[in-house]
Short mmCIF file of C-alpha atoms and ligand atoms in Angstrom, two decimals:
data_model
loop_
_atom_site.label_atom_id
_atom_site.label_comp_id
_atom_site.label_asym_id
_atom_site.label_seq_id
_atom_site.Cartn_x
_atom_site.Cartn_y
_atom_site.Cartn_z
CA MET L 1 -4.98 19.37 -24.92
CA ARG L 2 -6.79 16.40 -23.35
CA ILE L 3 -7.12 16.22 -19.66
CA THR L 4 -5.31 12.95 -19.60
CA GLN L 5 -2.28 14.53 -21.09
CA LEU L 6 -2.20 17.12 -18.22
CA SER L 7 -1.89 14.34 -15.58
CA ARG L 8 1.49 13.21 -14.34
CA LYS L 9 3.63 10.92 -16.44
CA ASN L 10 3.68 8.21 -14.12
CA ILE L 11 -0.18 8.40 -13.68
CA GLN L 12 -0.59 8.24 -17.51
CA ALA L 13 1.47 5.19 -17.45
CA LEU L 14 -0.32 3.52 -14.36
CA THR L 15 -2.34 0.45 -14.48
CA PRO L 16 -4.69 0.69 -11.57
CA TYR L 17 -5.00 -2.02 -9.01
CA GLN L 18 -7.20 -4.74 -10.35
CA SER L 19 -9.49 -5.23 -7.40
CA ALA L 20 -11.89 -8.06 -7.26
CA ARG L 21 -14.83 -5.56 -7.53
CA ARG L 22 -13.37 -3.92 -10.59
CA LEU L 23 -12.89 -7.28 -12.37
CA GLY L 24 -16.67 -7.58 -11.90
CA GLY L 25 -18.33 -10.90 -12.63
CA LYS L 26 -22.04 -12.04 -12.49
CA GLY L 27 -23.22 -14.75 -10.07
CA ASP L 28 -23.92 -15.38 -6.34
CA VAL L 29 -20.59 -17.23 -5.31
CA TRP L 30 -18.17 -14.63 -4.54
CA LEU L 31 -14.94 -16.08 -3.48
CA ASN L 32 -12.42 -13.77 -5.03
CA ALA L 33 -11.56 -11.13 -2.37
CA ASN L 34 -10.86 -13.02 0.69
CA GLU L 35 -13.86 -11.54 2.37
CA TYR L 36 -15.67 -13.32 5.22
CA PRO L 37 -18.74 -14.76 3.44
CA VAL L 38 -21.38 -13.51 6.06
CA ALA L 39 -22.27 -10.04 7.07
CA PRO L 40 -21.61 -9.33 10.76
CA ASN L 41 -24.33 -7.52 12.85
CA PHE L 42 -23.51 -3.95 13.99
CA SER L 43 -25.66 -0.83 14.55
CA LEU L 44 -24.40 2.67 14.86
CA THR L 45 -24.43 4.17 18.53
CA LEU L 46 -23.08 7.70 17.47
CA ASN L 47 -25.14 10.31 15.61
CA ASN L 48 -23.06 13.48 16.14
CA PHE L 49 -22.60 13.74 12.23
CA ASN L 50 -22.34 17.59 12.40
CA ARG L 51 -18.95 17.26 13.89
CA TYR L 52 -15.56 16.29 12.56
CA PRO L 53 -14.48 12.98 14.04
CA GLU L 54 -11.50 12.44 16.23
CA ALA L 55 -8.37 12.23 14.00
CA GLN L 56 -7.36 9.02 15.79
CA PRO L 57 -10.49 7.86 17.63
CA GLN L 58 -9.44 6.82 21.09
CA ALA L 59 -11.76 3.93 21.50
CA VAL L 60 -10.30 2.35 18.33
CA ILE L 61 -6.78 2.98 19.21
CA GLN L 62 -6.92 1.83 22.65
CA GLY L 63 -9.08 -1.29 21.53
CA TYR L 64 -6.46 -2.45 18.80
CA ALA L 65 -3.58 -1.71 21.32
CA ASN L 66 -5.20 -3.89 23.78
CA TYR L 67 -5.93 -6.59 21.09
CA ALA L 68 -2.24 -6.44 19.86
CA GLY L 69 -0.59 -6.19 23.21
CA LEU L 70 0.94 -2.74 22.51
CA SER L 71 0.55 0.86 23.76
CA PRO L 72 -1.76 3.50 21.96
CA GLU L 73 1.41 5.45 20.73
CA ASN L 74 2.33 2.15 18.75
CA VAL L 75 -0.90 2.16 16.80
CA LEU L 76 -2.16 4.24 13.73
CA VAL L 77 -5.59 3.68 12.26
CA SER L 78 -6.24 4.37 8.59
CA ARG L 79 -8.64 3.88 5.67
CA GLY L 80 -7.98 0.28 5.37
CA GLY L 81 -4.53 -1.50 5.39
CA ASP L 82 -4.18 -0.24 1.71
CA GLU L 83 -3.86 3.46 2.98
CA SER L 84 -1.12 2.43 5.35
CA ILE L 85 0.85 1.01 2.28
CA GLU L 86 0.57 4.45 0.68
CA LEU L 87 1.28 6.54 3.90
CA ILE L 88 4.63 4.61 4.40
CA ILE L 89 5.75 5.30 0.80
CA ARG L 90 4.84 8.76 0.87
CA ALA L 91 6.44 9.62 4.10
CA PHE L 92 9.68 7.50 3.50
CA CYS L 93 10.49 7.43 -0.22
CA GLU L 94 11.83 10.34 -2.06
CA PRO L 95 9.99 10.63 -5.60
CA ASN L 96 12.17 9.89 -8.68
CA GLN L 97 15.08 8.85 -6.26
CA ASP L 98 14.16 6.13 -3.83
CA ALA L 99 12.72 2.71 -4.59
CA ILE L 100 10.74 0.06 -2.58
CA LEU L 101 11.52 -3.70 -2.84
CA TYR L 102 8.82 -6.52 -2.87
CA CYS L 103 8.97 -10.33 -3.68
CA PRO L 104 6.45 -11.51 -6.19
CA PRO L 105 4.05 -13.25 -6.47
CA THR L 106 2.59 -11.09 -3.83
CA TYR L 107 -0.03 -8.53 -3.05
CA GLY L 108 -0.48 -5.96 -5.83
CA MET L 109 -0.87 -2.82 -3.97
CA TYR L 110 2.69 -2.32 -3.06
CA SER L 111 3.63 -1.57 -6.64
CA VAL L 112 0.47 0.40 -7.54
CA SER L 113 1.00 2.74 -4.66
CA ALA L 114 4.56 3.19 -5.50
CA GLU L 115 4.05 3.95 -8.99
CA THR L 116 1.32 6.43 -8.09
CA CYS L 117 3.86 8.30 -5.93
CA GLY L 118 6.64 8.22 -8.64
CA ILE L 119 8.77 5.69 -6.64
CA ALA L 120 10.66 2.86 -8.45
CA CYS L 121 9.98 -0.70 -7.80
CA LYS L 122 12.61 -3.37 -7.43
CA THR L 123 11.46 -6.97 -7.20
CA VAL L 124 13.31 -10.04 -5.91
CA PRO L 125 11.00 -13.23 -6.69
CA LEU L 126 10.24 -15.56 -3.78
CA THR L 127 12.01 -18.90 -3.95
CA GLU L 128 10.23 -21.98 -5.33
CA ASP L 129 8.63 -22.67 -1.83
CA PHE L 130 7.61 -18.91 -1.70
CA GLN L 131 10.36 -17.83 0.86
CA LEU L 132 12.44 -14.80 0.73
CA ASN L 133 15.57 -14.96 -1.25
CA LEU L 134 18.02 -13.00 1.27
CA THR L 135 21.09 -13.27 -0.84
CA GLU L 136 19.45 -11.39 -3.82
CA ILE L 137 17.56 -8.97 -1.48
CA GLU L 138 20.82 -8.01 0.04
CA LYS L 139 22.30 -7.35 -3.26
CA ALA L 140 19.29 -5.28 -4.28
CA LEU L 141 19.10 -3.04 -1.38
CA ASP L 142 20.82 0.17 -2.85
CA GLY L 143 18.49 3.00 -3.01
CA VAL L 144 15.72 0.86 -1.28
CA LYS L 145 13.85 2.76 1.43
CA VAL L 146 10.93 0.49 2.13
CA VAL L 147 10.73 -3.50 1.78
CA PHE L 148 7.27 -4.98 1.76
CA VAL L 149 6.82 -8.61 2.98
CA CYS L 150 3.45 -10.22 3.09
CA SER L 151 3.17 -13.02 5.80
CA PRO L 152 0.87 -15.07 5.31
CA ASN L 153 1.59 -14.20 1.77
CA ASN L 154 -1.27 -13.33 -0.64
CA PRO L 155 -1.91 -15.19 -2.90
CA THR L 156 0.16 -18.08 -1.94
CA GLY L 157 -1.13 -18.53 1.62
CA ASN L 158 2.08 -19.52 3.36
CA LEU L 159 4.01 -17.85 6.23
CA VAL L 160 7.48 -16.28 5.62
CA ASN L 161 10.06 -17.92 7.81
CA ARG L 162 10.48 -15.98 11.04
CA GLU L 163 14.30 -16.39 11.09
CA ASP L 164 14.37 -15.00 7.40
CA LEU L 165 12.39 -11.88 8.55
CA ILE L 166 14.94 -11.34 11.45
CA ALA L 167 17.66 -11.71 8.88
CA LEU L 168 15.82 -9.14 6.75
CA LEU L 169 15.42 -6.81 9.68
CA GLU L 170 19.12 -7.12 10.59
CA MET L 171 20.25 -6.53 7.17
CA THR L 172 18.25 -3.41 6.86
CA LYS L 173 19.03 -1.60 9.98
CA ASN L 174 19.77 2.00 9.52
CA ARG L 175 18.89 1.81 5.77
CA ALA L 176 15.26 1.01 5.17
CA ILE L 177 11.83 0.34 6.58
CA VAL L 178 10.53 -3.29 6.81
CA VAL L 179 6.84 -3.46 6.49
CA ILE L 180 5.35 -6.83 7.22
CA ASP L 181 1.96 -7.13 5.98
CA GLU L 182 -0.12 -9.20 8.52
CA ALA L 183 -3.59 -8.72 6.78
CA TYR L 184 -4.37 -12.48 7.55
CA ILE L 185 -2.44 -12.97 10.86
CA GLU L 186 -5.72 -13.68 12.83
CA PHE L 187 -5.65 -17.12 11.06
CA CYS L 188 -2.10 -17.88 12.53
CA PRO L 189 -1.77 -15.49 15.38
CA THR L 190 1.30 -16.89 16.82
CA ALA L 191 3.24 -15.93 13.74
CA THR L 192 2.91 -12.15 14.48
CA MET L 193 6.09 -9.98 14.26
CA VAL L 194 4.59 -7.75 16.85
CA THR L 195 6.81 -9.05 19.38
CA GLU L 196 9.78 -7.82 17.40
CA LEU L 197 8.83 -4.13 17.51
CA LYS L 198 10.71 -3.68 20.72
CA ASN L 199 13.85 -4.87 18.88
CA TYR L 200 13.48 -3.05 15.44
CA PRO L 201 12.51 0.61 15.18
CA HIS L 202 12.36 0.19 11.34
CA LEU L 203 9.73 -2.36 11.54
CA ALA L 204 6.08 -1.47 10.48
CA ILE L 205 3.16 -3.95 10.63
CA ILE L 206 0.06 -3.67 8.69
CA ARG L 207 -3.26 -4.96 9.93
CA THR L 208 -6.95 -4.76 8.91
CA LEU L 209 -10.48 -5.27 9.72
CA SER L 210 -11.33 -6.46 6.35
CA LYS L 211 -10.53 -10.25 6.62
CA ALA L 212 -11.02 -12.13 10.06
CA PHE L 213 -13.14 -9.18 11.24
CA ALA L 214 -15.44 -9.44 8.44
CA LEU L 215 -15.48 -5.81 7.92
CA ALA L 216 -14.09 -5.18 4.45
CA GLY L 217 -16.69 -2.58 3.63
CA LEU L 218 -16.07 -0.56 6.70
CA ARG L 219 -12.34 0.28 5.38
CA CYS L 220 -10.33 0.22 8.55
CA GLY L 221 -6.85 -0.77 8.81
CA PHE L 222 -3.84 -0.12 11.12
CA THR L 223 -0.12 0.25 11.20
CA LEU L 224 1.66 -0.98 14.30
CA ALA L 225 5.38 0.30 14.95
CA ASN L 226 7.43 2.21 17.37
CA ALA L 227 6.27 5.67 18.57
CA GLU L 228 8.88 7.48 16.28
CA LEU L 229 7.68 5.76 13.15
CA ILE L 230 4.07 6.19 13.93
CA ALA L 231 4.86 9.95 14.38
CA VAL L 232 6.20 10.27 10.96
CA LEU L 233 3.14 8.66 9.50
CA GLN L 234 0.81 11.01 11.64
CA LYS L 235 2.37 13.90 9.55
CA VAL L 236 1.16 12.69 6.35
CA ILE L 237 -2.14 11.17 6.97
CA ALA L 238 -5.21 13.18 6.26
CA PRO L 239 -6.63 15.40 9.10
CA TYR L 240 -9.87 13.11 9.63
CA PRO L 241 -9.16 9.86 7.96
CA LEU L 242 -11.83 7.94 9.91
CA PRO L 243 -15.43 8.63 9.26
CA THR L 244 -17.54 8.62 12.66
CA PRO L 245 -19.62 5.65 11.70
CA VAL L 246 -16.47 3.71 10.86
CA ALA L 247 -14.90 4.44 14.25
CA ASP L 248 -18.12 3.70 15.83
CA ILE L 249 -18.44 0.07 14.38
CA ALA L 250 -14.57 -0.56 14.55
CA ALA L 251 -14.61 0.19 18.23
CA GLN L 252 -17.32 -2.38 18.77
CA ALA L 253 -15.56 -4.95 16.74
CA LEU L 254 -12.49 -4.48 19.12
CA THR L 255 -14.42 -5.03 22.50
CA VAL L 256 -13.85 -8.32 24.28
CA GLU L 257 -17.07 -9.52 22.85
CA GLY L 258 -16.14 -8.41 19.34
CA LEU L 259 -12.72 -10.25 19.58
CA ALA L 260 -14.45 -13.40 20.84
CA VAL L 261 -16.79 -13.57 17.77
CA MET L 262 -13.92 -13.00 15.49
CA LYS L 263 -11.95 -15.84 17.07
CA GLN L 264 -14.87 -18.19 16.52
CA ARG L 265 -15.13 -17.06 12.94
CA VAL L 266 -11.38 -18.09 12.58
CA GLU L 267 -12.05 -21.52 13.85
CA GLU L 268 -14.85 -21.95 11.55
CA VAL L 269 -13.03 -20.78 8.35
CA LYS L 270 -10.14 -23.14 9.39
CA ALA L 271 -12.55 -25.93 9.43
CA ASN L 272 -13.93 -25.01 6.04
CA ARG L 273 -10.61 -24.52 4.81
CA GLU L 274 -9.68 -28.04 5.54
CA TRP L 275 -12.66 -29.63 3.91
CA LEU L 276 -11.82 -27.52 0.75
CA VAL L 277 -8.15 -28.93 0.78
CA ASN L 278 -9.42 -32.29 1.00
CA GLU L 279 -11.98 -31.98 -1.81
CA LEU L 280 -9.60 -30.05 -4.03
CA THR L 281 -6.79 -32.56 -3.38
CA ALA L 282 -9.07 -35.34 -4.30
CA SER L 283 -10.14 -33.69 -7.59
CA ALA L 284 -8.78 -35.18 -10.82
CA LEU L 285 -7.85 -31.85 -12.46
CA VAL L 286 -6.26 -30.16 -9.45
CA GLU L 287 -2.51 -30.72 -9.63
CA LYS L 288 -1.64 -29.11 -6.61
CA VAL L 289 -3.20 -27.41 -3.53
CA TYR L 290 -0.71 -25.05 -1.75
CA PRO L 291 -0.59 -25.05 2.07
CA SER L 292 -2.28 -22.05 3.71
CA GLU L 293 -2.35 -20.29 6.91
CA ALA L 294 -5.07 -17.81 5.66
CA ASN L 295 -8.68 -17.85 4.72
CA TYR L 296 -8.02 -18.83 1.09
CA LEU L 297 -6.26 -21.49 -0.84
CA LEU L 298 -4.05 -21.31 -4.00
CA PHE L 299 -4.38 -24.38 -6.23
CA LYS L 300 -2.95 -25.36 -9.64
CA ALA L 301 -5.21 -26.99 -12.04
CA ASN L 302 -4.87 -28.76 -15.33
CA ASN L 303 -6.16 -26.09 -17.82
CA GLY L 304 -6.44 -23.48 -14.94
CA GLN L 305 -7.48 -20.66 -17.12
CA LYS L 306 -10.31 -22.75 -18.80
CA LEU L 307 -11.31 -23.84 -15.36
CA PHE L 308 -11.49 -20.26 -14.19
CA GLN L 309 -13.48 -19.30 -17.17
CA PHE L 310 -15.99 -22.24 -16.74
CA LEU L 311 -16.63 -21.32 -13.11
CA TRP L 312 -16.89 -17.70 -13.95
CA ASP L 313 -19.57 -18.43 -16.59
CA ASN L 314 -21.34 -20.47 -13.94
CA GLY L 315 -21.56 -17.72 -11.46
CA ILE L 316 -18.73 -18.85 -9.28
CA ILE L 317 -16.31 -15.96 -9.13
CA LEU L 318 -12.77 -16.94 -8.09
CA ARG L 319 -9.41 -15.06 -8.49
CA ASN L 320 -7.20 -15.97 -11.48
CA GLN L 321 -3.50 -15.97 -10.71
CA ASN L 322 -2.37 -17.15 -13.87
CA SER L 323 -0.62 -13.76 -14.93
CA GLN L 324 1.30 -13.67 -11.42
CA LEU L 325 5.00 -14.71 -11.58
CA ASN L 326 5.52 -18.53 -11.38
CA LEU L 327 1.59 -19.00 -10.92
CA GLU L 328 0.67 -20.48 -14.24
CA ASN L 329 -2.75 -22.13 -14.29
CA CYS L 330 -3.16 -21.05 -10.36
CA ILE L 331 -6.32 -19.91 -8.91
CA ARG L 332 -7.08 -18.51 -5.63
CA ILE L 333 -10.25 -19.36 -3.76
CA THR L 334 -11.43 -17.80 -0.66
CA VAL L 335 -13.05 -20.08 1.95
CA GLY L 336 -16.70 -19.44 1.65
CA THR L 337 -19.67 -20.90 3.61
CA VAL L 338 -20.34 -24.61 3.64
CA GLU L 339 -22.80 -24.19 0.69
CA GLU L 340 -20.76 -22.04 -1.24
CA ASN L 341 -17.77 -24.40 -1.06
CA GLN L 342 -19.97 -27.41 -1.92
CA ARG L 343 -21.12 -25.48 -4.85
CA THR L 344 -17.81 -24.62 -6.10
CA MET L 345 -16.55 -28.26 -5.72
CA GLN L 346 -19.62 -29.66 -7.54
CA ALA L 347 -18.81 -27.21 -10.38
CA ILE L 348 -15.10 -28.00 -10.51
CA ASN L 349 -15.96 -31.74 -10.57
CA GLN L 350 -18.48 -31.04 -13.24
CA PHE L 351 -15.74 -29.51 -15.34
CA ALA L 352 -13.49 -32.43 -14.80
C1 PLP O 1 -6.78 -7.38 2.13
C2 PLP O 1 -5.44 -7.08 2.25
C3 PLP O 1 -4.83 -5.80 2.70
C4 PLP O 1 -5.45 -4.61 3.27
O1 PLP O 1 -6.96 -4.51 2.80
P1 PLP O 1 -7.82 -3.31 3.29
O2 PLP O 1 -9.20 -3.78 2.97
O3 PLP O 1 -7.33 -2.08 2.59
O4 PLP O 1 -7.67 -2.90 4.78
C5 PLP O 1 -3.43 -5.53 2.83
N1 PLP O 1 -2.59 -6.36 2.35
C6 PLP O 1 -3.00 -7.65 2.04
C7 PLP O 1 -2.00 -8.63 1.54
C8 PLP O 1 -4.39 -7.93 1.86
O5 PLP O 1 -4.70 -9.13 1.26
#
């Protein structure tokens, strides 16, 4: 018997997450994973690697709580925001019984994590302007334990209307957990739903150091929620989820100085994003540039597939969104350095 056949049926059927790194590519302009384009400068201060780390390192938890305007009891730190998605599914969904619900086109990890855990996925497509279809969500809620909403939404870049998120929280009371994925909230901080935690015990918010904090390689993310929900997740998280070097650098990133550097980066990314919006809009073969509140842009091109391939062949690696629901001929581009953005636009205009 082959080993594969011994694996669980849902794992045999699973298509793993197609991460930017897994998709590969060859070149020196990498604008496909919404990373910050330049490495930040950190050095380790701890060297007690013979000891197990703190399960929830106090400096990191306190640092994030201060940053988010919450108490330490409202914060869980994990191996990236992706681990938070899986923890919530594992803790709240009964295998082969419960379902999650999400609204495509959106982030791919909600379904991959659910399928890994043997949890069914229900989808209610976003409306034409990438907002929630609340009527259809309400109809689909039977058996749903967790609803995932990404805002700003990846890959479309827009915020989900606050009043719709409130309506969703109202309609799911005593029924399901609502997860708002705020991986990109640093680029539009006033839109955060953290202020609603006091009103909704079933709200969980996902955050990460991978985007505006420029630390995707660190693998550090957070769940923000009321103490009771955090305590449930504490039961299922690994005993020592955060390696000592990760906690060390994360704590530094969350100091007053670290936060100031992050905010500077956000301003710079936003300025470069505006440049890209103007250039893409002016380009003959770009049909539409979608408004973005994040560090990436979605655009629709004539012959988007061919353009994507042309750029790929020329060492400019973007993210093809053509196979996502309602995103034919769409490409997502991460805002890069001034030079990377210029090279990309030169190549695009060369194709045109
Ligand atoms: C990047 C991202 C995350 C989390 O990434 P990690 O690197 O695992 O912290 C979560 N949600 C969305 C929508 C993202 O784009």
